[in-house]
Structures are given as structure tokens and as C-alpha cells.
XYZ file of C-alpha atoms in Angstrom:
441
model
C -13.665 -34.868 -5.042
C -11.602 -32.612 -7.285
C -13.663 -31.114 -10.102
C -12.300 -32.047 -13.535
C -11.028 -29.223 -15.711
C -12.395 -29.284 -19.267
C -12.120 -26.945 -22.234
C -13.559 -26.437 -25.715
C -12.168 -24.227 -28.455
C -13.668 -22.614 -31.564
C -13.622 -19.301 -33.481
C -16.235 -16.804 -32.258
C -17.220 -13.640 -34.213
C -16.741 -10.417 -32.310
C -20.437 -9.586 -32.620
C -21.228 -12.723 -30.562
C -18.920 -11.456 -27.819
C -20.566 -8.031 -28.035
C -23.972 -9.647 -27.568
C -22.724 -11.564 -24.532
C -21.350 -8.361 -23.043
C -24.542 -6.407 -23.715
C -26.541 -9.229 -22.118
C -24.280 -9.031 -19.057
C -23.033 -12.558 -19.667
C -19.429 -11.562 -20.443
C -17.554 -10.460 -17.315
C -14.364 -8.541 -18.134
C -13.443 -8.080 -14.468
C -13.809 -11.241 -12.397
C -12.268 -10.993 -8.949
C -9.016 -12.640 -9.977
C -8.409 -10.337 -12.970
C -5.749 -7.647 -12.956
C -6.184 -3.983 -13.813
C -5.896 -2.758 -17.391
C -2.255 -2.211 -18.369
C -2.540 -1.482 -22.096
C -2.016 2.029 -23.397
C -3.676 3.595 -26.459
C -0.803 2.579 -28.721
C -1.321 -1.073 -27.765
C -5.047 -0.784 -28.512
C -4.498 0.926 -31.866
C -2.108 -1.836 -32.927
C -4.708 -4.468 -32.068
C -7.482 -2.811 -34.126
C -5.104 -2.326 -37.040
C -4.322 -6.065 -36.883
C -8.062 -6.803 -37.092
C -8.420 -4.528 -40.133
C -5.576 -6.424 -41.785
C -7.147 -9.754 -40.752
C -4.023 -10.811 -38.902
C -4.499 -13.754 -36.509
C -4.689 -12.830 -32.829
C -3.978 -14.941 -29.733
C -6.905 -16.892 -28.314
C -9.061 -15.537 -25.522
C -9.856 -17.764 -22.528
C -13.281 -17.700 -20.891
C -14.383 -19.371 -17.659
C -17.834 -20.829 -18.255
C -20.031 -20.965 -15.144
C -23.683 -20.783 -14.085
C -25.176 -17.975 -12.017
C -28.846 -18.250 -11.035
C -29.595 -20.305 -14.119
C -27.697 -18.010 -16.496
C -24.473 -18.808 -18.298
C -21.690 -16.360 -17.410
C -18.291 -16.147 -19.083
C -15.500 -14.703 -16.917
C -12.530 -13.516 -18.960
C -9.433 -15.434 -17.901
C -7.172 -14.092 -20.644
C -7.901 -11.557 -23.368
C -9.338 -8.785 -21.188
C -7.079 -6.149 -22.757
C -8.018 -7.243 -26.298
C -11.752 -7.274 -25.614
C -11.586 -3.920 -23.819
C -9.720 -2.414 -26.768
C -12.338 -3.679 -29.223
C -15.262 -2.499 -27.090
C -13.632 0.908 -26.590
C -13.138 1.314 -30.339
C -16.763 0.379 -30.960
C -18.014 2.777 -28.287
C -19.483 -0.005 -26.152
C -17.219 1.073 -23.284
C -18.153 4.751 -23.241
C -15.751 7.648 -22.998
C -12.721 5.766 -24.341
C -13.105 5.922 -28.128
C -10.068 6.332 -30.346
C -9.239 6.212 -34.052
C -6.723 4.164 -36.040
C -4.517 5.249 -38.923
C -4.636 2.349 -41.373
C -5.214 1.172 -44.925
C -8.557 -0.510 -45.382
C -9.031 -3.264 -47.955
C -9.358 -1.779 -51.456
C -7.914 1.574 -50.385
C -4.276 2.436 -50.975
C -4.373 5.571 -48.833
C -3.688 5.665 -45.108
C -6.677 7.228 -43.402
C -7.945 7.781 -39.868
C -10.689 5.305 -39.098
C -13.030 5.289 -36.116
C -16.252 3.396 -35.471
C -18.388 6.207 -36.888
C -16.444 6.034 -40.138
C -17.095 2.296 -40.406
C -20.830 2.666 -39.772
C -21.142 5.502 -42.313
C -19.485 3.350 -44.955
C -21.201 0.095 -43.925
C -17.895 -1.534 -43.029
C -18.719 -2.607 -39.461
C -18.195 -6.242 -40.424
C -14.441 -5.558 -40.634
C -14.606 -5.655 -36.845
C -17.918 -7.379 -36.047
C -17.218 -10.241 -38.379
C -13.661 -10.856 -37.266
C -13.379 -14.199 -35.492
C -11.433 -14.512 -32.284
C -10.261 -17.992 -31.413
C -12.037 -18.691 -28.113
C -11.274 -21.317 -25.505
C -14.010 -21.998 -22.950
C -12.738 -23.516 -19.715
C -14.923 -25.251 -17.135
C -13.836 -26.566 -13.751
C -13.093 -25.669 -10.127
C -12.313 -22.032 -9.342
C -8.862 -22.854 -7.936
C -7.931 -24.521 -11.228
C -9.333 -21.598 -13.211
C -7.207 -19.168 -11.216
C -4.156 -21.361 -11.748
C -4.863 -21.273 -15.497
C -5.099 -17.471 -15.305
C -1.713 -17.200 -13.565
C -0.002 -19.620 -15.945
C -1.189 -18.183 -19.247
C -0.328 -14.657 -18.131
C 3.381 -15.476 -17.915
C 4.228 -13.877 -21.277
C 3.755 -10.435 -22.808
C 3.018 -7.971 -19.978
C 3.572 -10.713 -17.422
C 1.764 -10.719 -14.108
C 3.617 -9.091 -11.254
C 3.910 -10.936 -7.964
C 1.180 -8.706 -6.502
C -1.155 -9.513 -9.406
C -0.572 -13.243 -8.919
C -1.369 -12.880 -5.204
C -4.488 -10.900 -6.038
C -5.638 -13.593 -8.484
C -5.094 -16.443 -6.034
C -6.399 -14.713 -2.916
C -8.901 -12.142 -4.175
C -11.471 -13.488 -1.665
C -9.018 -12.990 1.213
C -10.179 -10.460 3.813
C -6.530 -9.665 4.502
C -5.908 -8.774 0.854
C -9.103 -6.715 0.633
C -8.084 -4.681 3.681
C -4.566 -4.217 2.306
C -6.022 -3.092 -1.022
C -8.287 -0.528 0.686
C -5.319 0.957 2.584
C -3.213 0.930 -0.588
C -5.935 2.770 -2.489
C -5.997 5.535 0.120
C -2.197 5.815 -0.087
C -1.991 6.049 -3.895
C -1.592 9.838 -4.052
C 0.950 9.811 -1.213
C 3.040 7.106 -2.880
C 2.973 8.936 -6.222
C 3.683 12.356 -4.687
C 6.662 11.100 -2.693
C 7.981 8.923 -5.503
C 7.770 5.724 -3.473
C 5.819 4.207 -6.370
C 5.108 5.363 -9.916
C 1.694 5.393 -11.566
C 2.793 2.397 -13.632
C 3.785 0.429 -10.544
C 0.492 1.278 -8.886
C -1.419 0.124 -11.971
C 0.406 -3.211 -11.528
C -0.682 -3.386 -7.859
C 2.763 -2.846 -6.374
C 1.188 -0.579 -3.737
C -0.983 -3.476 -2.540
C 2.075 -5.714 -2.292
C 3.922 -3.061 -0.264
C 1.003 -2.625 2.150
C 0.715 -6.409 2.569
C 4.391 -6.554 3.534
C 4.102 -3.655 5.968
C 0.975 -5.125 7.591
C 2.576 -8.525 8.102
C 5.819 -6.989 9.364
C 3.873 -4.932 11.887
C 2.073 -8.096 12.972
C 5.390 -9.890 13.507
C 7.145 -6.733 14.782
C 10.000 -7.576 12.436
C 10.953 -7.618 8.764
C 9.673 -10.520 6.653
C 10.792 -12.500 3.636
C 8.951 -10.847 0.766
C 8.923 -13.961 -1.405
C 7.138 -16.300 0.992
C 5.493 -14.525 3.930
C 2.480 -13.026 2.158
C 1.595 -16.311 0.446
C 1.872 -18.238 3.714
C -0.294 -15.869 5.724
C -3.044 -15.827 3.105
C -2.993 -19.598 2.772
C -3.280 -20.104 6.536
C -5.542 -17.127 7.097
C -5.784 -14.850 10.119
C -8.847 -13.830 12.100
C -10.933 -10.750 11.384
C -9.931 -9.379 14.785
C -6.232 -9.732 13.967
C -6.740 -8.125 10.562
C -8.630 -5.231 12.165
C -5.774 -4.581 14.591
C -3.201 -4.749 11.791
C -5.250 -2.269 9.767
C -5.311 0.265 12.606
C -1.588 -0.114 13.301
C -0.647 0.099 9.625
C -2.631 3.284 9.027
C -1.171 4.794 12.202
C 2.359 3.881 11.105
C 1.981 5.335 7.625
C 0.491 8.538 9.019
C 3.347 8.753 11.506
C 5.968 8.400 8.749
C 4.151 11.040 6.685
C 4.060 13.531 9.578
C 7.575 12.861 10.859
C 9.244 12.972 7.450
C 7.123 15.202 5.172
C 9.970 15.720 2.678
C 10.890 12.082 2.292
C 10.924 12.460 -1.494
C 14.161 14.444 -1.114
C 16.021 11.385 0.226
C 16.670 7.832 -0.837
C 14.016 6.712 1.656
C 11.355 7.214 -0.980
C 12.632 4.049 -2.662
C 10.524 0.976 -1.927
C 13.181 -1.065 -0.118
C 14.229 1.887 2.068
C 10.673 3.128 2.707
C 9.598 -0.353 3.810
C 12.418 -0.501 6.368
C 11.616 2.972 7.699
C 7.912 2.144 8.074
C 8.624 -1.116 9.925
C 11.106 0.641 12.213
C 8.629 3.403 13.090
C 6.008 0.753 13.882
C 8.511 -0.903 16.248
C 9.099 2.430 17.968
C 5.338 2.851 18.381
C 5.106 -0.641 19.870
C 7.961 0.108 22.285
C 6.201 3.276 23.482
C 8.564 5.860 21.962
C 7.409 9.488 21.922
C 7.149 10.310 18.201
C 5.235 13.586 18.413
C 7.995 15.879 19.703
C 8.724 18.371 16.896
C 12.286 19.105 17.990
C 13.247 15.450 18.214
C 11.529 14.695 14.910
C 13.443 17.552 13.272
C 16.697 16.092 14.590
C 15.693 12.637 13.325
C 14.965 14.114 9.900
C 18.325 15.915 9.782
C 20.126 12.665 10.623
C 18.108 10.767 8.029
C 19.018 13.320 5.348
C 22.687 13.193 6.361
C 22.652 9.388 6.256
C 20.911 9.366 2.876
C 23.515 11.769 1.496
C 26.302 9.586 2.848
C 24.927 6.478 1.108
C 24.435 8.398 -2.147
C 27.961 9.808 -1.934
C 29.431 6.306 -1.564
C 27.351 5.083 -4.505
C 28.699 7.913 -6.691
C 32.259 7.012 -5.689
C 31.663 3.359 -6.529
C 30.324 4.214 -9.983
C 33.455 6.289 -10.616
C 35.669 3.487 -9.273
C 36.933 5.836 -6.548
C 38.025 4.610 -3.149
C 35.963 5.243 -0.014
C 37.144 6.398 3.410
C 36.900 4.472 6.665
C 34.256 6.987 7.743
C 32.109 5.733 4.873
C 32.006 2.145 6.133
C 28.473 2.387 7.582
C 27.168 3.852 4.318
C 28.976 1.191 2.315
C 27.530 -1.560 4.497
C 24.014 -0.194 4.074
C 24.444 0.130 0.329
C 25.480 -3.515 0.071
C 22.184 -4.600 1.615
C 20.305 -2.571 -1.011
C 22.265 -3.664 -4.052
C 22.276 -7.387 -3.315
C 19.446 -9.777 -2.364
C 17.342 -6.973 -0.880
C 14.356 -9.266 -0.245
C 16.175 -11.679 2.045
C 15.329 -11.339 5.716
C 18.999 -11.165 6.694
C 19.657 -8.171 4.416
C 16.466 -6.418 5.437
C 17.323 -6.901 9.112
C 20.824 -5.519 8.591
C 19.348 -2.504 6.865
C 16.865 -1.902 9.671
C 19.503 -2.305 12.378
C 21.664 0.323 10.707
C 18.821 2.849 10.532
C 17.802 1.950 14.081
C 21.334 2.830 15.195
C 20.965 6.232 13.548
C 17.561 7.138 15.020
C 16.910 5.243 18.265
C 18.813 7.443 20.724
C 16.964 10.556 19.580
C 13.632 9.468 21.003
C 12.493 8.866 24.560
C 10.099 6.222 25.829
C 6.831 6.990 27.568
C 6.720 6.278 31.277
C 5.073 2.865 31.610
C 3.241 4.112 34.688
C 0.366 6.218 33.333
C -1.536 7.061 36.554
C -0.324 8.204 39.922
C -0.315 5.594 42.697
C -2.281 6.057 45.980
C 1.018 6.717 47.759
C 1.960 9.415 45.254
C -1.504 11.001 45.518
C -1.219 11.269 49.319
C 2.307 12.694 49.124
C 1.350 15.272 46.495
C -1.808 16.315 48.405
C -0.002 16.674 51.717
C 2.938 18.499 50.125
C 0.968 21.188 48.309
C 0.914 24.650 49.845
C -2.177 25.912 48.071
C -4.850 23.335 47.299
C -6.558 25.120 44.454
C -6.975 24.349 40.789
C -4.385 26.424 38.966
C -6.728 26.697 35.978
C -9.846 28.115 37.669
C -8.515 28.815 41.203
C -11.387 26.895 42.773
C -10.538 25.267 46.125
C -10.061 21.504 46.033
C -10.996 18.849 48.592
C -9.661 15.389 49.193
C -12.770 13.925 47.554
C -12.710 15.873 44.288
C -9.077 16.676 43.361
C -7.174 15.138 40.453
C -3.467 15.035 39.671
C -2.198 16.274 36.340
C 1.115 15.696 34.575
C 2.830 19.096 34.179
C 4.854 17.726 31.297
C 2.228 15.655 29.410
C 2.632 11.917 29.645
C 2.148 11.636 25.859
C 5.197 13.869 25.371
C 7.440 11.921 27.696
C 6.410 13.450 31.011
C 7.147 11.152 33.960
C 4.534 9.982 36.448
C 6.526 11.435 39.322
C 5.933 13.836 42.223
C 8.190 16.428 40.555
C 5.986 16.391 37.446
C 2.643 16.638 39.246
C 0.109 19.352 39.994
C -3.394 19.479 41.484
C -6.330 20.276 39.228
C -10.095 19.983 39.258
C -11.579 17.191 37.143
C -13.112 19.528 34.569
C -9.895 21.329 33.655
C -7.717 18.253 33.894
C -9.917 16.599 31.288
C -9.868 19.631 28.976
C -6.136 20.309 29.240
C -5.079 17.590 26.778
C -1.298 17.501 26.305
C -0.643 21.213 26.856
C 2.178 21.981 29.272
C 1.210 23.856 32.451
C 3.339 25.606 35.044
C 4.418 23.507 37.969
C 2.779 24.041 41.380
C 4.946 24.873 44.335
C 5.524 21.842 46.580
C 6.646 21.713 50.193
C 10.260 20.921 50.768
C 11.547 17.679 52.213
C 8.874 15.383 50.772
């Protein structure tokens, strides 16, 4: 049976809220809450309004029981309560002062909490009554209330709404942990600003990348994340997505270390590049070759410049050449309905056309077949390990890729050499000289 939502409202003095907080009964950060987004100027304005006894919007509290104790989760009003507690020194390390005119004083002075206590004027804050609405009901309804009443002022972003609705989701928690580790990278490259990160845009981006990697394709930003978190995916699937996502982001970082110098540090472009690199990983492309990566970077820079050049021409109402058609087509996908799957797919296909032919695919055959082993053994003039020169026997020899398999080396007779087990294992992906084979194999 659905739990009925009820609410009661009344004015509550600030000192009552302080007591609740000190008694650990007032929870400013329930799981569905967003991060603090107010700056000092916002907080100063609030305290000045209290000094002037201006009315403030109501705060909403979710009343619940926890081990026999009443707990009040803040649904709305977190920023206001934080600002008050910071001013009073209850939240340590964040005190500030307010330039204002106190009652009975015509001069504008700087007032902090110490000033009020010295002059016995604490009641200007402690005695101020905040209109309080206590809500009781099912958690899903409480979260819906949170989302609805945060639709004005500094409205909730899409990521914040997802966080509120799905904060118990393992998928979202994993995405948030990856996003947290990527914060400095996103800020350094300009993919996201500090303000966007404070509004959880980095979590939204990671969610999109994770789901796109899972589907091996772009997704519709507006619906896919909600659907996957409503349906849920297994812990095993989430674990695999986590590994692939981290690998993809590291690959993009290593392949394109100066991405901030191109348009691909913009969210829509970065998302496409990340999804494309994950597809290349899935298809077995060699993405560790420095020369090929340098060529890919040069082409990416050239493409980015081409798109920017067309955009400058458009702003100046200048015509574009036929050679600019690919840049113009890409730009259209960015400027219009960028979140639609069709536009995202067009964008990815264009970049895929720029980069795909640069890279080579790993040989699907990783180990040498019995037939190849016999041919290589019987075709070798000198059956010694080229690393330690120890003689090899049929029972203890191994076959090594001269050109490492991880770098695109083929599992072929022409790319094979005999080695002892010890040195084959320690070689890694270093390239060794090819052994001399008999003719007419």
C-alpha cells in the first residue's frame, strides 16, 4: 500500500534548528541532496535579510525515525541553514561577516557572530523564525517533493535530479566515484568548469560514457540514464563497465594529452571522442603506437581547426568552400539538437572517418598453432635462445612474436622466433631481432 504523504507547517526559531543540528537530529546532507552551490555573496545577503527581519522562503524537512530517534532530513533550505550555521560558527572554518545596519544604528558596520555575542544581540539571529514545513511519507514521494520544489532559483540540473532519484543506485555510485577521480582532469583540460562540476555535470558525463560503452554506441542523453537506473543492471555488469570506462578515459588522456588546445575539450565533442576510442578498443585496434597516435592527433587538430574556421566564417556571414563541407556538416550536428542519437551518431561517424584508417587491428590469433610450431622448429638453423644463447629442445622451447602482438605483430611464421620460457616471459612487448629461418618453408 502506498504510504500517505502528510505535512505540517509552523514558524520555528533558528535556535531550535541549531539545537536539532547539535543533537545530530538535523541532517543537512541526506543522500538525495545536492552539493552546496551558494557563494559568499549569497550567504551575506541572507544574513542581512535576517538582520532586517525580512521574510524568507520556508524550509522543508523530512521527518523520519531512526533507532527510536526523530531525524529531520533537509529537503529544501540546505543553503539557507548552512549559511546561518556558518555565520554562527557552528560549521567551523567558514565564518564571514556582513556589512549592514542593525536596528537602532544608522551607521553601516561589519557584523560577525563575535560582534553579536559581545553586544548581546545574538537573538537577532537566534530568535528569527523560519517558516518550517515538516513532511512525512514514503521516501520516493519525499524525493519527488525535493525535485519539484527545487525547480526555481538555482534550479536542479539534470544530473542533480538523477542523483536525488537514484542516490541508492550502485551504477550512480560507481559513476560518481569515477567522476570524482576525473575532476582535476576535466578542469585542467577545460572539458568542465568548477561550477559545472559543483552541479554534478561530471557525474552525468561519466554516466553517459559508461552506458555508451555498454551499448557500444552513442545514447540519447535525455532518456537512457533514467531507463537504465530504473531497470537496474547487475553488479557484474557495472564492474565491467567501470573497468572499461576507466581504461577508455586513460586512453584518451594518453593519446591526446593536449586536448584542451582543440574543440574536443567541449562536452559534446569529448563525449563522442571517448565513445569512439572505446569502440576501437572493443574492435581490437592498436592504440599504443606513438607514431600512429601522433598522426591521429595531427589529424584531430587539423579537423578541429577546420570546424572552427567554418564557424568563424558563418559568424561573419562569409561563404564557405566545397572543401569545407565536412566541417560544415559536423558543425551542424553540434549547433542543433546535439543530444539526439541521430546527431550524435553523425558526429561520431565523421570523426571515425578521420581516424579509423590510421590504426591497425590486433591479429585475432594470439598463440601459434601446433602446425606453425612444427614449421618454425624445423625451419630454424640454430635452435638457441637469442636472449641467453642456451640450447633449446623440443620439450622446452617457446615461440615469441618478433613484432609484439600488442603492437600489431602478426601471429605468422615470418614474425616468429625461438626463445626459452624465462626470457619470453620477461621480454614484454619489446621488439627483438628476427631469427634466420630456412628457405622454402
